[in-house]
Coordinates of N, CA and C in Angstrom, one line a residue:
M1208 N 149.0 71.3 109.8 CA 150.1 70.7 108.9 C 149.6 69.7 108.0
P1209 N 149.8 69.2 106.9 CA 149.6 68.5 106.4 C 150.0 67.1 106.6
P1210 N 149.2 66.1 106.4 CA 149.3 64.7 106.7 C 150.6 64.2 106.2
K1211 N 151.3 62.9 107.2 CA 152.7 62.9 106.4 C 152.9 62.7 104.7
Y1212 N 151.8 61.2 104.7 CA 151.4 61.3 103.1 C 151.8 62.5 102.0
A1213 N 151.1 63.5 102.6 CA 150.8 64.5 101.6 C 152.3 65.4 101.9
Q1214 N 152.9 65.6 102.9 CA 153.8 66.1 103.0 C 154.8 65.4 101.8
L1215 N 155.1 64.1 101.9 CA 155.8 63.1 101.0 C 155.5 63.4 99.7
V1216 N 154.3 63.6 99.4 CA 153.9 63.8 98.0 C 154.5 64.9 97.3
Q1217 N 154.2 66.0 98.0 CA 154.8 67.2 97.9 C 156.5 67.4 97.4
A1218 N 157.3 66.7 98.3 CA 158.7 66.7 98.7 C 159.0 65.9 97.2
L1219 N 158.3 64.7 97.0 CA 158.5 63.8 95.5 C 158.3 64.8 94.5
Q1220 N 157.2 65.5 94.7 CA 156.9 66.6 93.3 C 158.0 67.6 93.1
R1221 N 158.4 68.2 94.4 CA 159.6 69.2 94.1 C 160.7 68.5 93.5
R1222 N 160.9 67.2 93.6 CA 162.2 66.8 93.0 C 161.8 66.2 92.0
I1223 N 161.0 65.6 91.2 CA 160.7 65.3 90.0 C 160.7 66.9 89.2
E1224 N 160.4 67.8 90.0 CA 160.2 69.5 88.8 C 161.7 70.0 88.6
A1225 N 162.4 69.6 90.0 CA 163.9 70.2 90.1 C 164.6 69.4 89.3
G1226 N 164.2 68.1 88.7 CA 165.3 67.3 87.7 C 166.1 66.4 88.8
T1227 N 165.9 66.3 90.1 CA 166.4 65.3 90.5 C 165.9 63.9 90.5
Y1228 N 164.8 63.7 90.2 CA 164.2 62.4 89.5 C 163.8 62.4 87.9
P1229 N 164.4 62.7 86.6 CA 164.3 62.9 85.5 C 163.2 62.0 85.0
P1230 N 162.2 62.3 83.8 CA 161.3 61.7 83.4 C 162.3 60.8 82.7
G1231 N 161.7 59.3 83.3 CA 162.0 57.7 82.6 C 162.7 57.2 83.4
S1232 N 163.4 58.0 84.7 CA 164.2 57.1 85.5 C 163.5 56.3 86.6
M1233 N 164.1 55.5 87.4 CA 163.2 54.9 88.0 C 163.4 55.4 89.7
L1234 N 162.0 55.4 90.5 CA 161.8 56.2 91.7 C 162.2 55.5 92.6
P1235 N 162.7 56.0 93.7 CA 163.6 54.8 94.6 C 162.4 54.3 95.1
S1236 N 162.9 52.8 95.8 CA 162.0 52.1 96.1 C 161.4 52.2 97.3
E1237 N 160.5 51.7 98.0 CA 159.6 51.8 98.9 C 160.6 51.9 100.2
H1238 N 161.2 50.9 100.5 CA 162.3 50.8 101.6 C 163.2 52.1 101.7
Q1239 N 163.6 52.2 100.3 CA 164.7 53.8 100.4 C 163.9 54.9 100.8
L1240 N 162.7 54.7 100.3 CA 161.7 56.0 101.1 C 161.6 56.2 102.3
I1241 N 161.1 54.9 103.0 CA 160.9 54.7 104.1 C 162.0 55.4 105.1
Q1242 N 163.8 54.7 105.2 CA 164.6 55.0 105.5 C 165.1 56.4 105.3
E1243 N 165.0 56.9 104.2 CA 165.4 58.3 103.8 C 164.2 59.4 104.5
F1244 N 163.4 59.3 104.5 CA 161.9 60.1 105.1 C 161.7 60.1 106.4
G1245 N 162.0 58.5 107.2 CA 161.4 58.2 108.3 C 160.1 58.2 108.6
V1246 N 159.6 57.4 107.3 CA 158.1 57.7 107.6 C 157.6 56.0 107.6
S1247 N 156.2 55.7 107.7 CA 155.9 54.4 107.7 C 155.5 53.8 106.4
R1248 N 155.7 52.6 106.2 CA 154.9 51.9 104.9 C 153.9 52.3 104.4
P1249 N 152.9 52.4 105.2 CA 151.5 53.0 104.9 C 151.8 54.6 104.2
T1250 N 152.5 55.2 104.8 CA 152.4 56.5 104.2 C 153.0 56.6 103.3
V1251 N 154.4 55.9 102.9 CA 154.8 55.7 101.3 C 154.0 55.3 100.4
V1252 N 153.2 53.9 100.5 CA 152.1 53.5 99.5 C 151.2 54.7 99.1
A1253 N 150.6 55.3 100.4 CA 149.6 56.2 100.1 C 150.3 57.5 99.3
A1254 N 151.6 58.2 99.3 CA 151.9 59.3 98.6 C 152.0 58.5 97.4
L1255 N 152.7 57.5 97.0 CA 152.9 56.6 95.7 C 151.8 56.5 94.7
R1256 N 150.7 56.1 95.6 CA 149.3 56.1 94.9 C 148.6 57.4 94.6
V1257 N 149.1 58.2 95.6 CA 148.6 59.9 95.0 C 149.2 60.3 93.8
L1258 N 150.6 59.8 93.6 CA 151.6 60.0 92.4 C 151.0 59.6 91.2
R1259 N 151.0 58.4 91.3 CA 150.6 57.5 90.4 C 149.4 57.8 89.7
E1260 N 147.8 58.2 90.9 CA 146.7 58.5 90.1 C 146.8 60.3 89.4
Q1261 N 147.7 61.1 89.9 CA 147.8 62.3 89.6 C 148.6 62.2 87.8
G1262 N 149.0 61.1 87.7 CA 150.3 61.0 86.9 C 151.7 61.5 86.4
W1263 N 152.1 61.6 87.9 CA 153.5 62.1 88.2 C 154.7 60.5 87.9
I1264 N 153.8 59.5 88.3 CA 155.0 58.4 88.2 C 154.1 57.2 87.4
E1265 N 154.5 56.2 86.7 CA 153.9 55.0 86.9 C 154.4 53.9 87.0
S1266 N 153.6 52.7 87.2 CA 154.2 51.2 87.7 C 154.4 50.6 86.5
Q1267 N 155.6 49.9 86.5 CA 156.1 49.0 85.7 C 155.8 47.3 86.3
Q1268 N 155.0 46.4 85.5 CA 155.0 45.3 86.7 C 156.4 44.5 86.3
G1269 N 156.9 44.0 87.8 CA 158.2 43.5 87.8 C 159.5 44.4 87.7
K1270 N 159.4 45.9 87.3 CA 159.9 46.3 87.2 C 160.4 47.3 88.2
G1271 N 159.6 47.7 88.7 CA 159.3 49.2 89.4 C 158.5 50.4 88.9
R1272 N 158.8 51.4 89.8 CA 158.1 52.8 89.6 C 158.9 53.7 88.7
F1273 N 158.4 54.2 87.5 CA 159.1 55.1 86.9 C 158.7 56.7 86.7
V1274 N 159.7 57.9 86.8 CA 159.4 59.0 86.8 C 158.2 59.4 85.3
R1275 N 157.2 60.2 85.4 CA 156.9 60.4 84.1 C 157.0 62.0 84.3
G1276 N 156.9 62.7 84.9 CA 157.5 64.1 84.5 C 156.1 64.9 85.1
R1277 N 156.1 66.0 85.4 CA 154.9 66.9 85.9 C 153.9 66.7 85.0
P1278 N 152.7 66.2 85.4 CA 151.6 66.1 84.5 C 151.2 67.6 83.5
A1279 N 150.9 67.2 82.3 CA 150.7 68.9 81.5 C 149.2 69.3 82.1
M1280 N 148.8 68.8 83.0 CA 147.3 69.8 83.4 C 147.6 70.2 84.9
A1281 N 148.6 69.7 85.4 CA 148.9 69.9 86.9 C 148.5 71.2 87.5
S1282 N 149.3 72.1 87.0 CA 149.3 73.4 87.2 C 147.9 74.2 87.0
V1283 N 147.1 74.0 85.5 CA 146.2 74.3 85.3 C 145.0 73.8 86.2
E1284 N 144.7 72.7 86.2 CA 143.5 72.1 86.9 C 143.6 72.6 88.3
S1285 N 144.6 72.7 89.4 CA 144.7 73.4 90.5 C 144.7 75.1 90.4
N1286 N 144.5 75.6 89.3 CA 144.5 77.0 89.5 C 142.8 77.6 88.9
R1287 N 141.9 76.4 88.9 CA 140.5 77.0 88.1 C 139.9 77.8 88.9
T1288 N 139.5 79.1 88.5 CA 139.2 80.3 89.4 C 138.3 80.1 90.5
G1289 N 137.2 79.5 90.4 CA 136.2 79.3 91.5 C 136.7 78.2 92.9
Q1290 N 137.3 77.2 92.3 CA 137.7 76.1 92.8 C 139.0 77.0 94.0
A1291 N 139.8 78.0 93.3 CA 141.2 78.4 94.2 C 140.8 79.5 95.3
Y1292 N 139.7 79.9 95.0 CA 139.3 80.5 95.8 C 138.3 80.2 97.1
L1293 N 138.0 79.0 97.1 CA 137.1 78.4 97.7 C 138.2 77.5 98.6
T1294 N 139.1 77.3 98.2 CA 140.4 76.4 98.9 C 141.5 76.7 99.6
S1295 N 142.0 78.2 99.0 CA 142.7 79.1 99.4 C 142.8 80.0 100.6
P1296 N 143.7 80.1 101.8 CA 143.3 81.1 102.6 C 143.1 82.1 102.4
E1297 N 142.0 83.4 102.6 CA 142.2 84.5 102.1 C 143.3 85.4 102.7
T1298 N 144.3 84.9 103.6 CA 145.7 85.5 103.8 C 146.3 85.5 102.9
D1299 N 146.3 84.4 101.9 CA 147.0 83.9 100.6 C 147.0 85.2 99.3
S1300 N 145.7 86.3 99.5 CA 145.2 86.5 98.6 C 145.3 88.4 99.1
P1301 N 146.1 89.3 98.9 CA 146.0 90.5 99.4 C 144.8 91.4 99.3
G1302 N 144.1 92.2 100.3 CA 143.1 92.8 99.7 C 142.2 93.5 100.8
E1303 N 141.1 94.0 100.8 CA 140.3 94.4 102.0 C 138.6 94.1 101.6
L1304 N 138.2 93.9 103.1 CA 136.9 93.9 102.7 C 136.0 94.5 102.5
V1305 N 135.0 94.8 101.3 CA 134.4 95.8 101.0 C 132.7 95.7 101.6
E1306 N 132.5 94.0 102.0 CA 130.9 94.1 102.2 C 130.9 92.6 102.7
A1307 N 129.9 92.7 104.1 CA 129.6 91.9 104.7 C 128.4 91.9 105.3
G1308 N 127.6 90.9 105.1 CA 126.1 90.7 105.6 C 125.1 90.6 104.6
A1309 N 123.7 90.3 105.1 CA 122.7 90.0 104.7 C 122.1 91.1 103.5
V1310 N 122.0 90.7 102.1 CA 121.7 91.4 100.9 C 120.6 90.3 100.6
A1311 N 120.2 91.2 99.1 CA 119.0 90.6 98.6 C 119.4 89.9 97.3
L1312 N 119.5 88.5 96.7 CA 120.1 87.9 95.9 C 120.4 88.7 94.4
P1313 N 120.7 89.1 93.8 CA 120.3 89.0 92.1 C 119.9 87.7 91.2
N1314 N 119.4 88.0 90.4 CA 118.7 86.9 89.9 C 119.3 85.6 89.5
R1315 N 120.9 85.8 88.8 CA 121.7 84.7 88.9 C 122.0 83.9 90.0
V1316 N 122.6 84.8 91.0 CA 122.8 83.9 92.1 C 122.1 83.2 92.7
A1317 N 120.8 83.8 93.1 CA 119.3 83.2 93.2 C 118.9 82.0 92.7
S1318 N 119.5 82.1 91.2 CA 119.2 80.5 90.8 C 119.9 79.4 90.8
L1319 N 121.5 79.9 91.1 CA 122.5 78.8 91.1 C 122.0 78.3 92.6
L1320 N 121.7 79.3 93.8 CA 121.4 78.5 94.9 C 120.1 78.1 95.6
D1321 N 119.2 78.0 94.2 CA 118.0 77.5 94.3 C 116.8 78.5 95.1
A1322 N 117.1 79.7 95.2 CA 116.5 80.7 96.0 C 115.7 81.2 95.3
E1323 N 114.7 81.9 96.1 CA 113.6 83.1 95.2 C 114.6 84.5 94.8
P1324 N 114.5 84.7 93.6 CA 114.8 85.9 93.5 C 114.7 87.2 94.4
K1325 N 115.6 88.0 94.8 CA 115.6 89.1 95.6 C 115.8 88.4 97.7
S1326 N 115.3 87.1 97.6 CA 115.6 86.6 99.0 C 116.4 87.1 99.7
K1327 N 116.5 86.9 100.7 CA 117.8 87.4 101.4 C 119.1 86.2 101.6
A1328 N 120.6 86.7 101.5 CA 121.3 85.5 101.6 C 122.3 86.5 102.2
F1329 N 123.5 85.6 102.6 CA 124.7 86.1 103.0 C 126.2 86.6 101.9
L1330 N 126.3 87.9 102.1 CA 127.5 88.1 100.8 C 128.7 88.5 101.7
R1331 N 129.7 87.9 101.4 CA 131.5 88.4 102.0 C 132.2 88.8 100.6
R1332 N 132.1 90.1 100.2 CA 132.8 90.4 99.4 C 134.4 91.2 99.4
R1333 N 135.3 90.5 98.7 CA 136.7 91.4 98.8 C 137.4 91.9 97.7
L1334 N 138.0 93.0 97.9 CA 138.5 93.7 96.8 C 140.2 93.1 96.9
V1335 N 140.6 92.0 95.9 CA 141.8 91.6 95.6 C 142.3 92.3 95.4
T1336 N 143.9 92.4 95.6 CA 144.7 93.5 95.0 C 146.2 92.5 94.4
C1337 N 146.5 93.3 93.7 CA 148.0 92.3 92.9 C 148.8 93.7 93.2
E1338 N 150.1 93.4 93.8 CA 151.3 94.4 93.6 C 150.7 95.7 93.8
G1339 N 149.6 96.2 95.1 CA 148.8 97.3 95.3 C 148.0 97.6 94.6
E1340 N 147.5 97.0 93.3 CA 146.8 97.6 92.2 C 145.5 96.7 92.6
P1341 N 144.1 97.2 92.4 CA 143.1 96.2 92.8 C 143.2 95.5 91.6
S1342 N 142.6 93.9 91.4 CA 142.7 93.2 90.7 C 141.7 92.3 90.4
E1343 N 140.7 92.2 91.2 CA 139.7 91.8 90.9 C 138.6 91.5 92.5
L1344 N 137.3 91.6 91.9 CA 136.0 91.6 92.9 C 135.8 90.1 93.0
V1345 N 135.7 89.2 94.3 CA 135.2 88.1 95.2 C 134.3 88.2 95.7
S1346 N 133.0 87.6 95.5 CA 131.9 87.7 96.1 C 131.6 86.1 96.7
L1347 N 131.5 86.1 97.9 CA 131.0 84.5 98.7 C 129.2 85.1 98.9
W1348 N 128.6 83.9 98.3 CA 126.9 84.1 98.7 C 126.9 82.6 99.2
L1349 N 126.0 82.8 100.3 CA 125.5 81.5 101.0 C 124.1 81.7 102.0
P1350 N 123.4 80.5 102.1 CA 122.3 81.1 102.8 C 122.7 81.3 104.2
L1351 N 121.7 82.5 104.6 CA 121.7 83.1 105.9 C 122.4 82.2 106.9
E1352 N 121.6 80.9 107.3 CA 121.7 80.0 107.9 C 123.0 79.1 108.1
L1353 N 123.7 79.3 106.9 CA 125.1 78.7 106.8 C 125.8 79.7 107.1
S1354 N 125.8 80.7 107.1 CA 126.9 82.1 107.8 C 127.0 82.1 109.3
E1355 N 125.6 81.8 109.9 CA 125.7 81.8 111.3 C 127.1 81.3 112.0
G1356 N 127.3 81.9 113.2 CA 128.6 81.0 113.9 C 129.9 80.5 113.5
T1357 N 130.1 81.5 112.3 CA 131.3 81.3 110.7 C 132.1 82.7 111.6
D1358 N 133.1 83.0 110.8 CA 134.0 84.2 111.1 C 133.5 85.0 109.7
L1359 N 132.7 84.9 109.0 CA 132.7 85.4 107.5 C 132.2 87.2 107.7
T1360 N 131.7 87.4 108.7 CA 131.7 88.9 108.9 C 133.0 89.7 109.3
S1361 N 133.9 89.0 109.8 CA 135.0 89.4 110.3 C 135.6 90.4 109.0
G1362 N 136.4 91.3 109.6 CA 137.0 92.2 108.3 C 138.8 91.9 108.3
E1363 N 138.8 90.9 108.9 CA 140.4 90.5 108.7 C 140.1 89.3 107.6
A1364 N 141.3 89.0 106.5 CA 141.0 87.9 105.9 C 141.4 86.6 106.7
L1365 N 140.6 85.7 106.3 CA 140.5 84.6 107.0 C 141.8 83.2 106.7
P1366 N 142.3 83.0 107.7 CA 143.8 82.2 107.6 C 143.3 80.7 107.6
Q1367 N 142.1 80.5 106.5 CA 141.8 79.2 106.0 C 141.2 79.4 104.7
G1368 N 140.9 78.2 104.2 CA 139.8 78.5 102.9 C 138.8 78.4 103.5
I1369 N 137.9 78.9 102.5 CA 136.3 79.0 102.8 C 135.9 77.6 103.0
R1370 N 136.3 76.8 102.2 CA 135.7 75.2 102.5 C 136.2 74.7 103.9
Q1371 N 137.3 74.7 104.2 CA 137.8 74.3 105.4 C 137.0 75.1 106.5
H1372 N 136.8 76.5 106.5 CA 135.9 77.0 107.6 C 134.6 76.7 107.7
L1373 N 134.1 76.5 106.7 CA 132.6 76.1 106.7 C 132.4 74.3 107.2
Q1374 N 133.8 73.9 106.5 CA 133.5 72.5 107.2 C 133.8 72.2 108.6
S1375 N 134.3 72.9 109.0 CA 135.0 73.2 110.2 C 134.0 73.3 111.4
R1376 N 133.3 74.5 110.9 CA 132.1 75.4 111.8 C 130.9 74.9 111.3
K1377 N 130.4 74.3 110.4 CA 129.2 74.0 110.0 C 129.2 72.5 109.3
G1378 N 130.3 71.9 109.5 CA 129.9 70.6 109.2 C 129.4 70.3 107.8
V1379 N 129.6 71.2 106.8 CA 129.1 70.7 105.5 C 130.1 70.3 104.5
R1380 N 129.9 69.4 103.5 CA 130.7 68.7 102.7 C 130.6 68.9 101.6
F1381 N 131.8 69.9 100.8 CA 131.8 70.3 99.3 C 131.7 69.1 98.5
D1382 N 131.0 68.5 97.6 CA 131.5 67.6 96.7 C 131.6 68.0 95.2
H1383 N 131.0 69.0 94.9 CA 131.3 69.4 93.2 C 131.0 70.8 93.1
I1384 N 131.7 71.5 91.8 CA 131.1 72.9 91.4 C 130.8 72.8 90.3
V1385 N 129.7 73.3 90.4 CA 129.4 73.8 88.8 C 130.0 75.4 88.6
E1386 N 130.7 75.7 87.5 CA 131.2 76.5 86.9 C 131.0 77.4 85.8
Q1387 N 130.4 78.6 85.9 CA 129.8 79.3 84.5 C 130.6 80.7 84.2
I1388 N 131.2 80.8 83.3 CA 132.0 82.5 82.9 C 131.0 83.1 81.9
T1389 N 131.1 84.2 82.3 CA 129.9 85.1 81.2 C 130.5 86.1 81.4
A1390 N 130.6 87.2 80.2 CA 131.1 88.8 80.2 C 129.9 89.7 80.3
R1391 N 130.2 90.9 80.8 CA 129.4 91.9 80.8 C 130.1 93.0 81.1
M1392 N 129.4 94.1 80.9 CA 130.3 95.7 81.3 C 129.9 96.1 82.7
P1393 N 130.7 96.4 83.5 CA 130.9 97.0 84.9 C 129.8 98.0 84.9
T1394 N 129.8 97.7 86.3 CA 128.8 99.2 86.7 C 129.6 100.1 87.1
A1395 N 128.8 101.5 87.7 CA 129.9 102.6 88.0 C 130.5 102.1 89.1
Q1396 N 129.8 101.4 90.0 CA 130.7 100.9 91.3 C 131.6 100.4 91.0
E1397 N 131.6 99.3 90.3 CA 132.9 98.2 89.8 C 133.6 98.9 89.2
V1398 N 133.5 99.8 88.3 CA 134.7 100.9 87.6 C 135.6 101.2 88.6
K1399 N 135.0 102.0 89.7 CA 135.7 102.4 90.6 C 136.4 101.6 91.7
Q1400 N 135.5 100.9 91.8 CA 136.3 99.8 93.0 C 137.6 99.0 92.5
L1401 N 137.2 98.7 91.0 CA 138.6 98.1 90.2 C 139.4 98.9 89.6
G1402 N 139.0 100.4 90.0 CA 140.0 101.2 88.7 C 140.1 100.7 87.5
M1403 N 139.2 100.4 86.8 CA 139.2 100.3 85.4 C 138.4 100.9 84.3
P1404 N 138.7 101.1 83.1 CA 137.9 101.8 82.4 C 136.8 101.6 81.9
K1405 N 135.6 102.3 81.9 CA 134.2 101.9 82.0 C 134.0 101.2 80.8
N1406 N 134.9 101.3 79.4 CA 134.4 100.5 78.4 C 135.2 99.3 78.1
V1407 N 135.6 99.1 79.2 CA 136.6 97.5 79.1 C 135.5 96.5 79.7
P1408 N 135.2 95.4 79.2 CA 133.9 94.3 79.5 C 134.8 93.8 80.9
L1409 N 133.7 93.1 81.9 CA 134.1 92.1 82.8 C 133.9 90.5 82.8
L1410 N 134.9 90.0 83.3 CA 134.8 88.6 83.1 C 134.2 87.7 83.9
A1411 N 132.9 87.6 84.3 CA 132.4 87.5 85.8 C 132.4 85.1 85.7
V1412 N 133.2 84.8 86.5 CA 133.0 83.3 86.8 C 132.6 83.3 88.3
F1413 N 131.3 82.0 87.7 CA 130.3 82.0 89.1 C 130.5 80.1 89.3
G1414 N 130.9 80.2 90.6 CA 131.4 78.7 90.9 C 130.1 78.2 92.1
A1415 N 129.1 77.7 91.6 CA 128.3 76.9 92.4 C 128.6 75.8 93.1
V1416 N 129.1 75.5 94.2 CA 128.9 74.6 95.3 C 128.0 73.9 95.8
R1417 N 127.9 72.2 95.6 CA 126.9 71.7 96.2 C 127.1 70.6 96.8
D1418 N 126.8 70.1 97.6 CA 126.9 68.7 98.8 C 126.5 67.5 97.4
A1419 N 126.6 66.4 98.0 CA 126.7 65.2 97.4 C 125.2 65.0 96.9
S1420 N 124.7 65.2 97.6 CA 122.6 65.0 97.3 C 122.4 66.4 96.3
G1421 N 123.2 67.2 95.8 CA 123.0 68.3 95.1 C 122.7 69.4 95.5
R1422 N 122.4 69.5 96.5 CA 121.9 70.6 97.6 C 122.8 71.8 97.3
P1423 N 122.6 73.3 97.2 CA 123.4 74.1 96.8 C 123.8 74.6 98.2
L1424 N 125.3 74.6 98.5 CA 126.2 75.1 99.7 C 126.3 76.7 99.5
V1425 N 127.1 77.2 98.6 CA 127.8 78.6 98.3 C 128.0 78.7 96.8
V1426 N 127.8 80.1 96.6 CA 128.2 80.5 95.0 C 129.4 81.5 95.4
V1427 N 130.0 81.4 94.5 CA 131.3 82.1 94.8 C 131.7 82.8 93.0
E1428 N 131.6 84.1 93.2 CA 131.6 85.2 92.1 C 132.7 86.1 91.9
V1429 N 133.6 85.9 90.8 CA 134.7 86.4 90.9 C 134.8 87.5 89.5
L1430 N 135.1 88.7 89.8 CA 134.9 89.5 88.8 C 136.0 90.0 88.1
L1431 N 136.7 89.9 87.0 CA 137.8 90.1 86.6 C 137.8 91.0 85.5
P1432 N 138.5 92.2 85.3 CA 138.7 93.1 84.4 C 139.3 92.6 83.2
A1433 N 138.3 92.4 82.0 CA 139.1 91.3 80.7 C 140.3 91.9 80.3
D1434 N 140.8 93.4 80.3 CA 141.9 93.7 80.2 C 143.5 92.9 80.8
R1435 N 142.9 92.5 82.0 CA 144.1 92.1 82.7 C 144.1 90.7 83.2
H1436 N 143.2 89.7 82.5 CA 143.1 88.7 82.9 C 142.7 87.6 81.7
E1437 N 143.2 86.3 81.7 CA 142.5 85.5 80.3 C 142.5 84.4 81.5
L1438 N 141.4 83.4 81.3 CA 141.1 82.2 81.6 C 141.8 81.1 81.2
E1439 N 142.4 80.4 81.0 CA 143.0 78.9 80.9 C 142.4 77.7 81.8
D1440 N 142.1 76.9 80.6 CA 141.9 75.3 81.2 C 142.3 74.4 80.3
A1441 N 142.6 73.0 81.2 CA 142.9 71.7 80.5 C 142.0 70.5 80.8
Y1442 N 142.2 69.8 79.7 CA 140.8 68.5 79.8 C 141.8 67.5 79.3
P1443 N 141.4 66.2 79.9 CA 141.7 65.1 79.0 C 140.9 64.9 77.7
V1444 N 141.5 64.6 76.2 CA 140.8 64.3 75.3 C 140.6 62.7 75.2
G1445 N 138.8 62.2 75.5 CA 138.7 61.1 75.6 C 138.6 60.2 74.2

C-alpha cells in the first residue's frame, strides 16, 4: 500500500480532476485536511509539497493554497514508454512470456550496457496483448549477475514493477533513464509474433537505466508496430 501522504496526493488529485476543487478555488486548509482525512500534519504537509512541485496547486503568501488544475504534462510524462515498463507491474499488462534466459547481446544493447558485443546477458521478453491481440514486444536486458536470485525466469507475470523487484532483491537503485527511439523493418519472427504486415516498420524504443554513478543496470526494449502506435512527449519550454 502506498504511504499515507501518497494516498492523500491521489485523493486530492482525483478531486481536482473531478471539479470538486476547480481551478482558481482555494484548497482546504491544513487543519481541514487533517480533520477530514484523519492524518497527521506532516502527512498533509508532505502531500501539499508534492502537489505544489508537480504543478497541481500554488501557494500565495498570506492567502493560502490555490488550485491550478491538472498539469498539462502530467499524463504524458507519466507514460513515457521505457519508464512505464520499468515501474508498472507486469500483471497490469496482459501477455505471455516468450523468452527468458542467457543470450548473446545484440550490438545496440551491448553498447547501452557497456558490454562486449555478443557477450552473454539475461533476457526476459514478453509479448504484450491489447484486447486479446498482440500489441508490442517488451524485452528486458540485464547483466547475468543482476538476474541471479530474482523471479525474472518465472513464466508468470510479476506482481510488481521491474524497478521495485530489482531494488528489493538486489539492492540496486535506478537513478536515470536514457531513452532512444529508432525505426526499422521487422524480422520474420517479429512479424509472426506481432501479427503484423511485413512491409510495416517497427518503432523501437530503448530505455537504458543507470545508477547515480552512471553504471548501466538494465536496458528495456519496446517494439511497437508503427501502424498501431504513436509516441507523444511533453517538456517545459525554457
